[in-house]
mmCIF file of C-alpha atoms in Angstrom:
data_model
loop_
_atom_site.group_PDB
_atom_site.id
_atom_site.type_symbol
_atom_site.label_atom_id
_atom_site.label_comp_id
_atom_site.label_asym_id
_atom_site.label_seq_id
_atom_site.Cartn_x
_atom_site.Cartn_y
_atom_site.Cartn_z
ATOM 1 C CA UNK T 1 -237.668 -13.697 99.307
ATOM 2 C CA UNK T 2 -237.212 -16.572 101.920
ATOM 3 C CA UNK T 3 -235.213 -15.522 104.630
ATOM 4 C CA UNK T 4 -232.531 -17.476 106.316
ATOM 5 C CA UNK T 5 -232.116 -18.240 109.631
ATOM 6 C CA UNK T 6 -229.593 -15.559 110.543
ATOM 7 C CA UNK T 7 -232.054 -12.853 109.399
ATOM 8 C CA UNK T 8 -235.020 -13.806 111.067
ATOM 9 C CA UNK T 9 -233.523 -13.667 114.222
ATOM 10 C CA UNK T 10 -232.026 -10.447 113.171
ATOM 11 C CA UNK T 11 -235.397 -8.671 112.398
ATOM 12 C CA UNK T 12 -236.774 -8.783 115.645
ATOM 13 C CA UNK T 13 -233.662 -7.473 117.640
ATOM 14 C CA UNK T 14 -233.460 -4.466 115.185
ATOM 15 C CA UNK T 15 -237.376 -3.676 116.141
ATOM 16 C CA UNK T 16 -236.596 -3.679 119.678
ATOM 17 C CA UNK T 17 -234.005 -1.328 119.183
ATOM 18 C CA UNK T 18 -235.473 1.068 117.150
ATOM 19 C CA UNK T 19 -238.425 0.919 119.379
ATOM 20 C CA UNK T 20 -236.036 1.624 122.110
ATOM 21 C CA UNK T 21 -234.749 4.227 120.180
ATOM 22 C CA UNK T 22 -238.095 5.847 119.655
ATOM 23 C CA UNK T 23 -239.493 8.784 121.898
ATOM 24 C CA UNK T 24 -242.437 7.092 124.168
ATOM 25 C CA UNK T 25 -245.252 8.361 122.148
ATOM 26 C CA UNK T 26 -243.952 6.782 119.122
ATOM 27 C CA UNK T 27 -244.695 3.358 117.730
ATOM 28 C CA UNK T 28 -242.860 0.724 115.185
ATOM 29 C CA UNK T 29 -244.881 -2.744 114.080
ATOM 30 C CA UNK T 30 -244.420 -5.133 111.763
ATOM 31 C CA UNK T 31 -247.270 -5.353 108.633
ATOM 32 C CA UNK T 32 -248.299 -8.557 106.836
ATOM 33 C CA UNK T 33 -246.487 -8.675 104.400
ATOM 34 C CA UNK T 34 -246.119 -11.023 101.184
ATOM 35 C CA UNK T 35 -242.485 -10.352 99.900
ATOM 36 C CA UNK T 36 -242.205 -11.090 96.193
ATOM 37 C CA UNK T 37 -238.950 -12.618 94.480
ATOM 38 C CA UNK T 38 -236.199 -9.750 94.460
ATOM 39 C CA UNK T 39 -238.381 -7.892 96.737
ATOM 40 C CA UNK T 40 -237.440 -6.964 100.597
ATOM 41 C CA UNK T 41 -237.322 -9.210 103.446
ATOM 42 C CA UNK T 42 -239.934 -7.455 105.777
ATOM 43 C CA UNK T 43 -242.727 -3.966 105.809
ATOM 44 C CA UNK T 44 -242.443 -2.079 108.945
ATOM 45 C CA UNK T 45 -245.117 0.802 110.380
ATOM 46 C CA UNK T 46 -243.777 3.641 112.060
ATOM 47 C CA UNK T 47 -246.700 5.603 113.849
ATOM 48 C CA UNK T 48 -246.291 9.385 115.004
ATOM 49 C CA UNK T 49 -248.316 10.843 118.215
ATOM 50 C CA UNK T 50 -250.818 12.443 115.589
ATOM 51 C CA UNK T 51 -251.617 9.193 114.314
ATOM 52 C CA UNK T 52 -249.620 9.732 110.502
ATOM 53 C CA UNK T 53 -247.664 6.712 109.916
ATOM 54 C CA UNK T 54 -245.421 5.597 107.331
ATOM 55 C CA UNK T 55 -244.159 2.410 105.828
ATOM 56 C CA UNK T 56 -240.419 1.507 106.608
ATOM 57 C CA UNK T 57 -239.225 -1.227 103.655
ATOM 58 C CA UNK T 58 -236.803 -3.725 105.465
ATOM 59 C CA UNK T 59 -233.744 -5.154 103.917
ATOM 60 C CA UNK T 60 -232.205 -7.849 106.472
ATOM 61 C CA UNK T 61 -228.592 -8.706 105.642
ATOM 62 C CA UNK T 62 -226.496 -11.183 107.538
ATOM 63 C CA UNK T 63 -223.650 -9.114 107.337
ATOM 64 C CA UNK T 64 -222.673 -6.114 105.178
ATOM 65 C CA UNK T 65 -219.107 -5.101 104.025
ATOM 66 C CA UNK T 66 -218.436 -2.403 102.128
ATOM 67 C CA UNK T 67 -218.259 -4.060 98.541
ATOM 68 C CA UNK T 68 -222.147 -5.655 100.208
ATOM 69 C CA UNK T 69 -223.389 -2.102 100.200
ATOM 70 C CA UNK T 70 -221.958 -1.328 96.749
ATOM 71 C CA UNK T 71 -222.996 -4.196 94.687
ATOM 72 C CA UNK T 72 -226.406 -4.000 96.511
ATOM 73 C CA UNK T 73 -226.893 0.244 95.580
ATOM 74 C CA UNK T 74 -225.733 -0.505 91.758
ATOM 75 C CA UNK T 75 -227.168 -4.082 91.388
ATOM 76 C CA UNK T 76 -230.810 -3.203 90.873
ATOM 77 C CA UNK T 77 -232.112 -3.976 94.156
ATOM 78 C CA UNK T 78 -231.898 -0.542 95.592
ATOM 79 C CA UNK T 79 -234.518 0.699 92.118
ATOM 80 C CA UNK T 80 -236.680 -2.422 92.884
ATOM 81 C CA UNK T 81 -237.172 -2.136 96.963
ATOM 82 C CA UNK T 82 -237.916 1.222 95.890
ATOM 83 C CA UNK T 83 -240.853 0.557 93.515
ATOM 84 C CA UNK T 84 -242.672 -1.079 96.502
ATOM 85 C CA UNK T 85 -244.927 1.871 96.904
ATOM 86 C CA UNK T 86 -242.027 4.021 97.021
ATOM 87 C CA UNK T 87 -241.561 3.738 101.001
ATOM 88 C CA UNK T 88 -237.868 4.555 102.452
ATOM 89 C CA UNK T 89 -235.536 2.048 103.425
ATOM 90 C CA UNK T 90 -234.045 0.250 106.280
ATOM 91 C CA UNK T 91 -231.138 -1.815 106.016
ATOM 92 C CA UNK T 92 -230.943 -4.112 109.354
ATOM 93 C CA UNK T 93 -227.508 -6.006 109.740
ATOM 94 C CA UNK T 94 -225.508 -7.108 113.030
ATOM 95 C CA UNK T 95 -222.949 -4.616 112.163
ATOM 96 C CA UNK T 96 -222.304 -1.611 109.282
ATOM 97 C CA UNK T 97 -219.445 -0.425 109.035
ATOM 98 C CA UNK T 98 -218.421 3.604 108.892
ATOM 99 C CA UNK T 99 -217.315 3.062 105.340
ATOM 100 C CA UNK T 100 -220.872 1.152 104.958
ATOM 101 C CA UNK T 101 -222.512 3.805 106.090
ATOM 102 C CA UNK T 102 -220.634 6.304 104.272
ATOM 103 C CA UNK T 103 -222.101 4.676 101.375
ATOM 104 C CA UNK T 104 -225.790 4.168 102.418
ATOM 105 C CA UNK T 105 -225.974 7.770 103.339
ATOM 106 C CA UNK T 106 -224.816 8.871 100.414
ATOM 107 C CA UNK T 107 -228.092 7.224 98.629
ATOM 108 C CA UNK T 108 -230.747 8.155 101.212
ATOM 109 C CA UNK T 109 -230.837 4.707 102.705
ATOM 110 C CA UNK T 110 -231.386 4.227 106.045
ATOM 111 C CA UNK T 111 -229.542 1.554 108.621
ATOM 112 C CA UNK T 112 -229.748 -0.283 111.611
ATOM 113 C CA UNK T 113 -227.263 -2.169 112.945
ATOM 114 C CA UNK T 114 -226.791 -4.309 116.903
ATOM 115 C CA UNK T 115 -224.543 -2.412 118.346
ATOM 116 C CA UNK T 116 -226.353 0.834 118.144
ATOM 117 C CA UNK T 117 -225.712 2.285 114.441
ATOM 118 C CA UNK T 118 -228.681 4.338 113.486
ATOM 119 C CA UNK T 119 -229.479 6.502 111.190
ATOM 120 C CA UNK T 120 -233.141 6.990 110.293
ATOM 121 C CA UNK T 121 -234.635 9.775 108.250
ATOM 122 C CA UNK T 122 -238.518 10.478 107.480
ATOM 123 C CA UNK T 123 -240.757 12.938 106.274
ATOM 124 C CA UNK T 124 -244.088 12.151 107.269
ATOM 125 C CA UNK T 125 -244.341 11.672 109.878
ATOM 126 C CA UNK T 126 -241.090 13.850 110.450
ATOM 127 C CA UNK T 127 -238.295 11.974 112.216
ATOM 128 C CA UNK T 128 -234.433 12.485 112.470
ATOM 129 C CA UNK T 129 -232.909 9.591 114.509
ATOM 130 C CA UNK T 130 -229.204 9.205 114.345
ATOM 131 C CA UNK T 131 -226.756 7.234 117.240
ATOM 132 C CA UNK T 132 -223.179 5.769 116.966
ATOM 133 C CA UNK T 133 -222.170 2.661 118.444
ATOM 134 C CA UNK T 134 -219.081 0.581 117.525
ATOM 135 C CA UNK T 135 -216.608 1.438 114.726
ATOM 136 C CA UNK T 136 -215.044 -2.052 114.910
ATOM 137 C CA UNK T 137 -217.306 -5.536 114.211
ATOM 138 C CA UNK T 138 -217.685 -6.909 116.974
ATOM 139 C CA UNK T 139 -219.285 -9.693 115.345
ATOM 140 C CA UNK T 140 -215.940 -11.026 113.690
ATOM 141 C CA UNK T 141 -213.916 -14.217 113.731
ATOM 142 C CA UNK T 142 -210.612 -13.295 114.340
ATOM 143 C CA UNK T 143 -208.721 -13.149 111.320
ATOM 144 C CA UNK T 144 -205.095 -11.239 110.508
ATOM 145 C CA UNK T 145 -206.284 -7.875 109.850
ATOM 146 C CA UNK T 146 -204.716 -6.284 106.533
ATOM 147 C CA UNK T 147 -204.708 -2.174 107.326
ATOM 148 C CA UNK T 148 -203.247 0.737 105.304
ATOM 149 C CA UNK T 149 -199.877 0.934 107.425
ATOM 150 C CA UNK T 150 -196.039 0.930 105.919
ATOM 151 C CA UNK T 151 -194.031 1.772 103.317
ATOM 152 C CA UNK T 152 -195.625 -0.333 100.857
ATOM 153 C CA UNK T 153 -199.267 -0.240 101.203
ATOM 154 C CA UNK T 154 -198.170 3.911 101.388
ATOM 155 C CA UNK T 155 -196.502 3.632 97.908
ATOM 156 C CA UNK T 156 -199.872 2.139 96.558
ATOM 157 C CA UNK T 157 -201.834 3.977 97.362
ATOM 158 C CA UNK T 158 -200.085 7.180 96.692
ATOM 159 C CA UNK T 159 -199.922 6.115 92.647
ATOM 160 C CA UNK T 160 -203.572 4.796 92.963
ATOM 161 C CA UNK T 161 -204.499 8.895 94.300
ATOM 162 C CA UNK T 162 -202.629 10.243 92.093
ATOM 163 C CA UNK T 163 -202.755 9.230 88.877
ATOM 164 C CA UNK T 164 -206.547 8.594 87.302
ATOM 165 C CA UNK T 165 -207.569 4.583 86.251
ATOM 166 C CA UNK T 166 -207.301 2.064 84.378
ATOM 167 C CA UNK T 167 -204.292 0.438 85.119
ATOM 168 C CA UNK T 168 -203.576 -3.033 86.140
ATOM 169 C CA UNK T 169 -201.651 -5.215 88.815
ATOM 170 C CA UNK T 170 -197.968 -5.058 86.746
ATOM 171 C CA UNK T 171 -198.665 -1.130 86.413
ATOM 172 C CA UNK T 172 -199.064 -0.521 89.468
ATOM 173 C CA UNK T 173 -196.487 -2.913 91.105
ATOM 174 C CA UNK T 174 -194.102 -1.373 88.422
ATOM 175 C CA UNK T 175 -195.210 2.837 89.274
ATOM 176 C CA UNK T 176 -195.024 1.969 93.327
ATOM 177 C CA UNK T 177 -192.088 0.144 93.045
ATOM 178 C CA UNK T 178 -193.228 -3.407 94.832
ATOM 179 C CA UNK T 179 -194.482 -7.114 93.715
ATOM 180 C CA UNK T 180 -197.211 -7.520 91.765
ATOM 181 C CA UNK T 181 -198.171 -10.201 94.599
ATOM 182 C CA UNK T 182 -198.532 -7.460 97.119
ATOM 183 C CA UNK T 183 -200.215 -5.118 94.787
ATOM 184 C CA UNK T 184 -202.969 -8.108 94.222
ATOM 185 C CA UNK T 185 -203.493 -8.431 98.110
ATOM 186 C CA UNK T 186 -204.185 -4.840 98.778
ATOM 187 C CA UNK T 187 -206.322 -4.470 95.963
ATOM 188 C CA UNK T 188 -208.438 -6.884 97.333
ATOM 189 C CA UNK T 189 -208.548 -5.157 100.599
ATOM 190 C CA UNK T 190 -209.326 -1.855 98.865
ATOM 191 C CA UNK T 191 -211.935 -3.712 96.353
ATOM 192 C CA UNK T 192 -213.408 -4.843 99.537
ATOM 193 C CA UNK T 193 -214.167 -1.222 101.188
ATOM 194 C CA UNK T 194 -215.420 -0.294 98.215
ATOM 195 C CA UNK T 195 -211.992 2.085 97.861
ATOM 196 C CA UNK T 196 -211.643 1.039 94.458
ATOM 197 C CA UNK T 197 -213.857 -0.819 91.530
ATOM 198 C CA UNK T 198 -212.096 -3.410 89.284
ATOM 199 C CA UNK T 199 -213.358 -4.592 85.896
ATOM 200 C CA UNK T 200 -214.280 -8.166 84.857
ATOM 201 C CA UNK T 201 -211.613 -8.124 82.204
ATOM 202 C CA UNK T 202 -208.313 -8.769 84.120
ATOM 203 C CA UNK T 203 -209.435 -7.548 87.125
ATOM 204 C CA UNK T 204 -207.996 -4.000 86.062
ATOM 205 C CA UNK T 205 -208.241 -0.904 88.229
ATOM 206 C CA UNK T 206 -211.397 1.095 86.832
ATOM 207 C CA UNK T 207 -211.905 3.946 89.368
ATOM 208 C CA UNK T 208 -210.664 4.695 92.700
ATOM 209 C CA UNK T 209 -212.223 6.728 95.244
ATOM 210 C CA UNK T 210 -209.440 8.771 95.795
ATOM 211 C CA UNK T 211 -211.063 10.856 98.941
ATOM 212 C CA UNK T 212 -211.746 7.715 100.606
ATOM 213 C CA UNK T 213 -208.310 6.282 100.393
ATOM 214 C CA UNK T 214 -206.415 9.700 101.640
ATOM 215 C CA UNK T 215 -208.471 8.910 104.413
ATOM 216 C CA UNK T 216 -208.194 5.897 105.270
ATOM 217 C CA UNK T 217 -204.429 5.900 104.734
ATOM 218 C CA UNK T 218 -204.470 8.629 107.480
ATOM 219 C CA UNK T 219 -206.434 6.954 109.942
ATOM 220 C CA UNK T 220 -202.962 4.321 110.082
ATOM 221 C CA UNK T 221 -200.650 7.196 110.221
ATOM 222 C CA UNK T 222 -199.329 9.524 112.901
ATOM 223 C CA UNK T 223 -197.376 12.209 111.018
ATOM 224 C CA UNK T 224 -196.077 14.121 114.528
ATOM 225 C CA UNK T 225 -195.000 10.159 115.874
ATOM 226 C CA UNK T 226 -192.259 10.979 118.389
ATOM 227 C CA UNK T 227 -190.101 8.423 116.508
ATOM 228 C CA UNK T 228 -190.287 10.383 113.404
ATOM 229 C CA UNK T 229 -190.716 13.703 114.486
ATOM 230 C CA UNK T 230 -189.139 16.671 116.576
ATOM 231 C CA UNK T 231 -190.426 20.192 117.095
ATOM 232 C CA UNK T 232 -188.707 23.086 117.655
ATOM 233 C CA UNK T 233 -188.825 27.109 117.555
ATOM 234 C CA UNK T 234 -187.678 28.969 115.174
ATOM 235 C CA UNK T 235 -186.611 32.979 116.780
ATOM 236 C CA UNK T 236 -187.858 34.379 114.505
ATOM 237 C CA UNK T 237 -191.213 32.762 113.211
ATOM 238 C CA UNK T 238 -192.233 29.945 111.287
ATOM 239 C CA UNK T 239 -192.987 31.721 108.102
ATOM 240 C CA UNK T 240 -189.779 33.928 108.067
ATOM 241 C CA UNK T 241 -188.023 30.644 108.579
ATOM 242 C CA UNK T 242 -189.594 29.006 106.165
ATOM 243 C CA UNK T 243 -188.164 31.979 103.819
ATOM 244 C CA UNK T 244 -184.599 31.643 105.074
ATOM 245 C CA UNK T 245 -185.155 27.869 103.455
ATOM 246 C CA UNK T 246 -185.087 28.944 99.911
ATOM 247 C CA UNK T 247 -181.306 29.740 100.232
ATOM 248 C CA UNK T 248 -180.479 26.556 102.037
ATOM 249 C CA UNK T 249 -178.461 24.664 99.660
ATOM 250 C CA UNK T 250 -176.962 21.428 102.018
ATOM 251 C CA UNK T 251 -180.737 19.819 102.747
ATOM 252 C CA UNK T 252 -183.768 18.604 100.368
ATOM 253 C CA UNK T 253 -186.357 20.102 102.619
ATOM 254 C CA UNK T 254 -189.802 19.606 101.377
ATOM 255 C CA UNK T 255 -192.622 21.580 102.952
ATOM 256 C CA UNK T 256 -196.044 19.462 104.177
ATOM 257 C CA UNK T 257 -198.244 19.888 106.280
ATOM 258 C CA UNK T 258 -200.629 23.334 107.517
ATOM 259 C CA UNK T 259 -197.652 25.528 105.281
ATOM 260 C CA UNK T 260 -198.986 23.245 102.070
ATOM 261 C CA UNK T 261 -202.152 23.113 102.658
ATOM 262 C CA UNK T 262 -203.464 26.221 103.253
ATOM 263 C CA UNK T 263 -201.107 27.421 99.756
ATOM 264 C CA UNK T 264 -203.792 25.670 98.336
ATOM 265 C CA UNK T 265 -207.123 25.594 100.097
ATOM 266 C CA UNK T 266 -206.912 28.861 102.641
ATOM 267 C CA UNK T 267 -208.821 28.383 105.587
ATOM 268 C CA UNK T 268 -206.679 30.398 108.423
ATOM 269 C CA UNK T 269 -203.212 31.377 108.674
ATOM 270 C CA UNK T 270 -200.833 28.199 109.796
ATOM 271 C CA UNK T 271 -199.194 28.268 112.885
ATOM 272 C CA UNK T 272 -196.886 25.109 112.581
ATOM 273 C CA UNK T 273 -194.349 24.693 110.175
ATOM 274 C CA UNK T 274 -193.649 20.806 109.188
ATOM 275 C CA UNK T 275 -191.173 19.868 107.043
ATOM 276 C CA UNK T 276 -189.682 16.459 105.445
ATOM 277 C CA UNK T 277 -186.009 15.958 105.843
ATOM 278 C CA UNK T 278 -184.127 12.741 105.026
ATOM 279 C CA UNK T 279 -181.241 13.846 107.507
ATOM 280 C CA UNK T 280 -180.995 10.912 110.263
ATOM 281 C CA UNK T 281 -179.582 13.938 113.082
ATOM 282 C CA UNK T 282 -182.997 15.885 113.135
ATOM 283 C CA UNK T 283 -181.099 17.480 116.538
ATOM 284 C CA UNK T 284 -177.480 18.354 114.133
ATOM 285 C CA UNK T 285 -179.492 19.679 111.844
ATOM 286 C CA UNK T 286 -181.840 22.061 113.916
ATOM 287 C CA UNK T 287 -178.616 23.083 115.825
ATOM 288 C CA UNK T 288 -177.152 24.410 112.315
ATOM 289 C CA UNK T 289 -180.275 26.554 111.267
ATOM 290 C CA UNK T 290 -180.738 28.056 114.527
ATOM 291 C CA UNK T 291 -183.921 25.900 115.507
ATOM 292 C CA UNK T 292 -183.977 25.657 119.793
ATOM 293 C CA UNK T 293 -185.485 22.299 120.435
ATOM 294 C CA UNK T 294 -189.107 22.724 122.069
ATOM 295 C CA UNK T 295 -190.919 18.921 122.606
ATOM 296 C CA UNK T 296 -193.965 21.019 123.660
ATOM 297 C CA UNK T 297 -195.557 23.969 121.459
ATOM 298 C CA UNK T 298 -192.886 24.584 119.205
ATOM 299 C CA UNK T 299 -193.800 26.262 115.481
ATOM 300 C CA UNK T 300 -191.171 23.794 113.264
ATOM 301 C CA UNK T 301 -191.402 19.953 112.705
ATOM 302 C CA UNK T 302 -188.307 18.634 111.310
ATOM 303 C CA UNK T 303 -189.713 14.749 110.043
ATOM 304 C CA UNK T 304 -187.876 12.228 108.784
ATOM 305 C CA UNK T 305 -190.207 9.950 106.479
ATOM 306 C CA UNK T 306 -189.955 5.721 107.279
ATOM 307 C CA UNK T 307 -190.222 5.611 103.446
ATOM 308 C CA UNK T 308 -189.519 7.819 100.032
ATOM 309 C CA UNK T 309 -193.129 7.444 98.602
ATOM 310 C CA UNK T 310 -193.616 11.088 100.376
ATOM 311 C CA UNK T 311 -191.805 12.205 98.194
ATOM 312 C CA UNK T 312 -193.908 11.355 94.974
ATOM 313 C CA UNK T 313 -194.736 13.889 92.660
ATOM 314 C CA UNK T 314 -192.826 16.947 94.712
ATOM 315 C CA UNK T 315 -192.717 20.288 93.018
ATOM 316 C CA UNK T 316 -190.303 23.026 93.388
ATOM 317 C CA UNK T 317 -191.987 26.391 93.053
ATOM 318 C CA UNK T 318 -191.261 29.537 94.316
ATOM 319 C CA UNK T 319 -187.554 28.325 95.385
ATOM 320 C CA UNK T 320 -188.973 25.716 97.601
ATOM 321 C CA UNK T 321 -190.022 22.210 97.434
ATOM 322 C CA UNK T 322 -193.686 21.231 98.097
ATOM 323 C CA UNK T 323 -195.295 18.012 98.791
ATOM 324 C CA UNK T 324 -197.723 16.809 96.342
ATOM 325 C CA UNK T 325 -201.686 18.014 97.328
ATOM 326 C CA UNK T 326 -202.515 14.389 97.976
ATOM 327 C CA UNK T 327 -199.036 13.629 100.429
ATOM 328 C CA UNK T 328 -200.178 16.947 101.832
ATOM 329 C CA UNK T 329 -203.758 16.028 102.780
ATOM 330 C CA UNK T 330 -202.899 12.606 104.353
ATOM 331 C CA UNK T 331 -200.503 14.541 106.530
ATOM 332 C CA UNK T 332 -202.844 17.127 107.640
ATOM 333 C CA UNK T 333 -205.134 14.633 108.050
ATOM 334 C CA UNK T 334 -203.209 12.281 110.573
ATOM 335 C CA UNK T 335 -201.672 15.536 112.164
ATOM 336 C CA UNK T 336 -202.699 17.555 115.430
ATOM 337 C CA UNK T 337 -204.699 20.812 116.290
ATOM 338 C CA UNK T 338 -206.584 22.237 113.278
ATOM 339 C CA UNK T 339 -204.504 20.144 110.360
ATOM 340 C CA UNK T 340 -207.312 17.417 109.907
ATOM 341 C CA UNK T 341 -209.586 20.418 109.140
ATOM 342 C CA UNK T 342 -207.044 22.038 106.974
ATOM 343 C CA UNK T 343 -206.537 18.366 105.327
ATOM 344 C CA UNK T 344 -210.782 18.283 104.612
ATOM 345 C CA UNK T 345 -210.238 21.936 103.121
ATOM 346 C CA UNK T 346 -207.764 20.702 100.784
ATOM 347 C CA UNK T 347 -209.569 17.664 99.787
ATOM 348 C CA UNK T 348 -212.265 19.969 98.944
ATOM 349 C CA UNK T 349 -209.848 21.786 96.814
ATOM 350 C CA UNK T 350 -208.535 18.920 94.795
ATOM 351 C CA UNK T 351 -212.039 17.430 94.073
ATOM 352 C CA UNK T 352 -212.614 21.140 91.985
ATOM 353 C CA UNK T 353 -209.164 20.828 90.788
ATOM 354 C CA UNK T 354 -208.050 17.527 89.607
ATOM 355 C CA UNK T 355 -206.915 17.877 86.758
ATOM 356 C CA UNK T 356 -203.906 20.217 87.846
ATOM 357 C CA UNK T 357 -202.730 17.757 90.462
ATOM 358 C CA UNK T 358 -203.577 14.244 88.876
ATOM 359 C CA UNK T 359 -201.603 12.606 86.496
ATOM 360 C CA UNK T 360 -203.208 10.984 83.315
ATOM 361 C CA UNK T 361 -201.580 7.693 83.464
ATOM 362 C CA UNK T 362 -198.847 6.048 85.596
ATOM 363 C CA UNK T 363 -195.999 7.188 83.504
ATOM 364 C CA UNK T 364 -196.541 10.552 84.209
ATOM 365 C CA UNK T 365 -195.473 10.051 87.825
ATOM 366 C CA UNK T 366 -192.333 11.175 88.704
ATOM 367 C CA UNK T 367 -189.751 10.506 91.976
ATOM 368 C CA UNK T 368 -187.169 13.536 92.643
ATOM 369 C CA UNK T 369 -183.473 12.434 91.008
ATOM 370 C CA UNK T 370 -182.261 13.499 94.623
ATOM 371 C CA UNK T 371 -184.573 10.194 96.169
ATOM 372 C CA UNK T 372 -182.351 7.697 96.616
ATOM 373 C CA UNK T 373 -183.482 4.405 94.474
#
């Protein structure tokens, strides 16, 4: 493989820092090394203090999104750098990205990026070296970033969880309830984290990585935002509040949050009550079912959602009405205290029981009657 420019000049920065990286009585040096067409671009020897060393295969990239990492795991290359004497690898770029290394981990591969990324594994000789450096390329030409935040991008991705592939672009505009133009934008965003996978025949929707995208839309959200959100105590507990709810027939409260969750996926009893409410006079409202307003440590959030995708796929069991598993999980996960570990529990959950929370197809999707149009 002839290496460009970018990558040669790459190669030796990545030694230093692993070398840097190393404890003193380590060593890492490059071998001679005749790279073959398809083959890596470089054969490094990592020496322990007893002498046992190991070959370390080098793939140099120039940069690495997500949708790099992908195409590069299922494209052959990972079988073939393997097949050189079956050594590990080390895949050296300016910057990998969390979701890149998500990936790469996932396969055994090991990377090295500029800004400190590491994450080397051996056997013999036995070493574990992992460090963090940045989350965010530093690398980039400023460009208009297109995140996971709003209404729109929420409605998205809250038919792409929950219902199960293929679909295409009209589908999907038609379920979330926005222009096929917009849907086409953030699937390219998505195809390019590696969020989703599209086919080659009309670039439909062939599996979505539905953990990854509950995630990510989290990381955008805040679900306690003080613009949203107010907190309060009920007198007599959350829980026997939340019971006094089932007879409340003037407000379409739907329970989220730690309540939800741990219904589910128990992990330890919840302490904070949140629930949806579309009533604009969060204050009126409290007032009338005896909530005393508490902005610190109180055991009921009253939130009023920017948008009615929330609402997607609510149930009504048990007199109440409960957010869907996947609503439920991004708000644990953008929530406070314990709810992002509650949020993993319950992704944990729905990954051993899909099928009783994912549709089959789009048209099994449904919006409450009550959600205004």
């Amino acid at each position: 493989m002839v290496v460009k420019d970018v990558e040669k000049e790459l190669l030796p920065k990545a030694m230093a820092i692993l070398r840097d990286r190393l404890p003193p009585d380590w060593s890492v040096e490059e071998v001679m090394y005749n790279a073959g067409s398809g083959q890596a671009d470089n054969l490094w020897e990592i020496r322990g203090p007893s002498s046992s060393s190991r070959g370390l295969i080098v793939e140099a990239r120039a940069s690495l999104s997500p949708r790099d990492v992908q195409l590069m795991l299922g494209g052959g290359l990972l079988k073939r750098l393997r097949a050189v004497g079956g050594d590990p690898i080390l895949v050296v770029a300016p910057f990998v990205s969390p979701r890149s290394r998500e990936l790469l981990v996932e396969e055994d591969v090991n990377y090295l990026d500029l800004t400190g990324n590491l994450r080397l594994v051996l056997s013999n000789p036995a070493v574990f070296l992992e460090t963090r450096g940045a989350d965010q390329n530093p690398f980039a030409k400023p460009r208009r970033a297109r995140g996971l935040r709003g209404a729109k991008v929420g409605s998205v991705i809250r038919v792409l969880v929950d219902a199960r592939p293929p679909y295409g672009v009209t589908e999907i505009a038609d379920a979330a309830r926005v222009t096929p133009g917009y849907v086409t934008r953030i699937l390219e965003t998505l195809s390019a984290e590696a969020l989703i996978e599209r086919g080659a025949a009309r670039g439909q929707v062939i599996d979505v990585n539905w953990q990854g995208l509950i995630r990510r839309r989290a990381e955008a959200l805040d679900l306690l935002a003080p613009h949203t959100s107010s907190l309060y105590i009920a007198p007599n507990g959350a829980r026997a509040f939340l019971q006094e709810l089932r007879g409340e027939p003037e407000e379409k409260f739907v329970v989220t949050g730690s309540f939800a969750a741990v219904r589910l996926a128990p992990i330890a009893a919840p302490a904070l009550l949140v629930l949806f409410t579309p009533s604009a006079n969060k204050d009126r409202l409290a007032g009338r079912l005896n909530l005393l307003p508490a902005p610190e440590g109180g055991d009921v959030a009253l939130v009023r959602p920017e948008n009615t995708n929330v609402y997607l796929n609510v149930r009504e069991e048990e007199g109440l009405l409960w957010a869907a598993p996947s609503q439920v999980a991004i708000d644990c996960l953008s929530g406070s205290g314990r709810m992002p570990s509650e949020g993993e529990a319950l992704i944990a959950w729905m990954a051993d029981n899909e099928k009783s929370w994912r549709s089959s197809s789009l048209s099994d999707l449904k919006m409450p009657e009550w959600v205004p149009g």
